[in-house]
């Protein structure tokens, strides 16, 4: 039943995780390096191979132009709305991007769209899960910030598809966290989830009722998080270096990356220490050192963390609740480790927030719970149901550039609205609809989601056709539209032009491309794994030769083993998987007699009361799991 | 729980039948609604209609579940709010709120009469004075001046509007009672009268709500 694994994925700005339900308890699946967190960093190594996660981190400093981080900030966005981002993040964009186009980011000589980069991270997580289960993983629940708009959600779903995952559901991060918390606390009441991550902030207020998790209101800021704190410190460091040392390193990617690393370490230290030191090596043998006292740090970040207050108040207002009516407050996201943030939340809601679950992992754990719910449920999840809301109002541009809201924010999803349109000119056969998302009165202040062209309206006198357009926001928070001309009963054709998204064809071709890369990746992985196995067996042989058993072999036998050994050494550093594989297998065969003799002597030794450890016997090479390619519908 | 949403044999979701929101829940078309019962039914139906339940089902069932649960959520959102519920009933009964006021606007334009639904005549004087005060407040704020006496005046007017708002809500509720009785035994004419009265109350209430919004905006704007 391995094909039925549904994993929960937290695709974060800074770190990503994959989790599953281990029986009735959600658990994070570690990577090959044994670590739960996979940094959301993608780089190309010296051989132009894609490297993801911890292994990619060193390239942020060594070859910043060949690596990218915090790509989540660019998901579902256009060139015109990332000017602020570009000032603070070293994104290398392709030179020819037009307004309204999907962004393309340069990594070395290649260019990738944000969903493709996210797909590389997702593929790494998928691989980690496949290694863990020893079988293919094709279905996933992926979390998104609750305040993500339609375009950002669509981009995340596209990333999943490009990574070869069937995304069963996008779940809002704070809601997922509440699922993880709600598992063992079968309580009813009102819960507020305050989620300050690496790049996004969400506040969600939920009503828990006999296993139903009903979101009442949500609010947030998709560009507010730990990154902003880092950038404040980086700016100070850069100014210091220019002022005190007379060095302008702003354009020096490597140095900026070093400063960033130092700043993050200092930030983390300041959550538990009264002071931290920034210490960065600069070009020309100079050094930047600065002491950062906690108090100064707290003063510095106050304006950033204060930006979370407005959304919290708005969410309370929308939920029609006073802070005193909130029964519990839950903290999510790495940035909530900062004592000043905890204090702010405590003041805001008048109670000590919960921090029992690891704020870095709780979202992924909740996603795993939701994955189980979607998979048909288990004993603990069978009563659980998530009722989420749309964070932003959906509107339509009407005469005068005004937004006519048709689905209000905080409506439980799925939600729908039906609008009627007619023509203004005799015989008009097309009607254009501009769909917007946001709370502002004017269309130009809202987020443009898509332009629809209703085609094939039967020619009639102006005002005669009655076109029914149904807008529906599905359980992922993504909009669907259908239209019908009522007098003729004709299904009107809709041509969708997503304002910032990829077309289905683009996603499809990226998926195919990723298969090509996947093939390539797979071969490389095979080679690496085989090489590792060769090293293990060769090392075992070196030890074996020191064993008495070696001398018990005939000289012909010894010569044969040494020939095979040389043969394997000769091929193991090459890229020919089959040659390495054959070398390993023949050497394994050739040393069978040696192994037997060693075993005998080990047993004899053991009988003589000697410890096994001294025999030079080692565990055999581990057979690597061949990772099967998943089948896609 | 409404049986038509599910298959009698296997209990799975069925395609939605075009029904009004009251019928969707299996309720009579009455306005006094037990909020706790509505919520209970909403949760119970959610557990059986939500797309999460059909995540691994056939495409057709997934589509039906999506339609049915969006209908359920739309219905719940409308019925749980007393004002939205009342307005929805009016529309169901063929009274178009917006068209009424549009018609009223056109009529007012054509005849030069005062638009009845939009500015209730008994409020005219009060509204005129309030608007003057608000205008003055905005001007003062622009100049950075502060006039506590003016703020007090506006505060008083605000309280008076809030009181009227509450009174109107009580009035609306008494119409609910009449309507619910008339659903069972009233004549067509009687029901029409109640609907007209409700429309009048709702229009007045909307007017006052808009005024209150203006007042709050003027006070809160720095």
Tab-separated table of C-alpha atoms in Angstrom, chain A residues 6 139 168-169 207 209-210 212 214 370 374-375 383 385-387 411-416 472 474-475 480, chain B residues 39 42-44 46-48 50-53 55-56 65-67 69-71 73-74 76-77 80 84 220:
chain	number	residue	atom	x	y	z
A	6	UNK	CA	-0.091	10.992	1.755
A	139	UNK	CA	0.137	12.635	-2.847
A	168	UNK	CA	-4.827	16.943	-2.428
A	169	UNK	CA	-5.256	20.144	-0.483
A	207	UNK	CA	-13.776	27.860	17.133
A	209	UNK	CA	-16.365	22.241	18.563
A	210	UNK	CA	-16.329	18.457	18.983
A	212	UNK	CA	-14.728	20.651	14.043
A	214	UNK	CA	-14.027	26.295	12.292
A	370	UNK	CA	-4.926	16.821	7.465
A	374	UNK	CA	-8.146	13.339	3.498
A	375	UNK	CA	-6.882	9.782	3.237
A	383	UNK	CA	-14.103	13.147	14.084
A	385	UNK	CA	-12.990	18.394	10.129
A	386	UNK	CA	-11.452	21.651	9.093
A	387	UNK	CA	-13.686	24.528	7.994
A	411	UNK	CA	-16.478	33.484	4.341
A	412	UNK	CA	-16.270	29.753	4.999
A	413	UNK	CA	-14.943	27.950	1.940
A	414	UNK	CA	-16.019	26.486	-0.392
A	415	UNK	CA	-18.033	29.632	-1.055
A	416	UNK	CA	-19.789	30.825	-4.153
A	472	UNK	CA	-16.586	29.603	-6.588
A	474	UNK	CA	-12.799	25.907	-3.475
A	475	UNK	CA	-11.490	24.322	-0.281
A	480	UNK	CA	-13.087	28.646	-10.191
B	39	UNK	CA	-25.241	25.599	13.906
B	42	UNK	CA	-24.504	23.109	9.738
B	43	UNK	CA	-21.845	21.056	11.483
B	44	UNK	CA	-23.684	17.803	10.847
B	46	UNK	CA	-20.495	19.780	6.885
B	47	UNK	CA	-19.275	16.444	8.178
B	48	UNK	CA	-21.020	14.713	5.300
B	50	UNK	CA	-17.306	18.793	2.813
B	51	UNK	CA	-14.768	18.137	0.005
B	52	UNK	CA	-12.355	16.686	2.587
B	53	UNK	CA	-14.706	13.728	2.934
B	55	UNK	CA	-10.819	13.876	-1.359
B	56	UNK	CA	-10.185	10.369	-2.689
B	65	UNK	CA	-19.436	17.779	-2.858
B	66	UNK	CA	-17.823	21.054	-3.858
B	67	UNK	CA	-21.136	22.444	-5.123
B	69	UNK	CA	-20.763	22.376	0.466
B	70	UNK	CA	-20.443	25.796	-1.127
B	71	UNK	CA	-24.239	25.953	-1.131
B	73	UNK	CA	-21.743	27.515	3.501
B	74	UNK	CA	-23.550	30.222	1.545
B	76	UNK	CA	-25.403	29.101	6.641
B	77	UNK	CA	-23.711	32.471	6.238
B	80	UNK	CA	-27.188	32.902	10.734
B	84	UNK	CA	-29.022	38.935	5.883
B	220	UNK	CA	-11.350	57.826	13.759
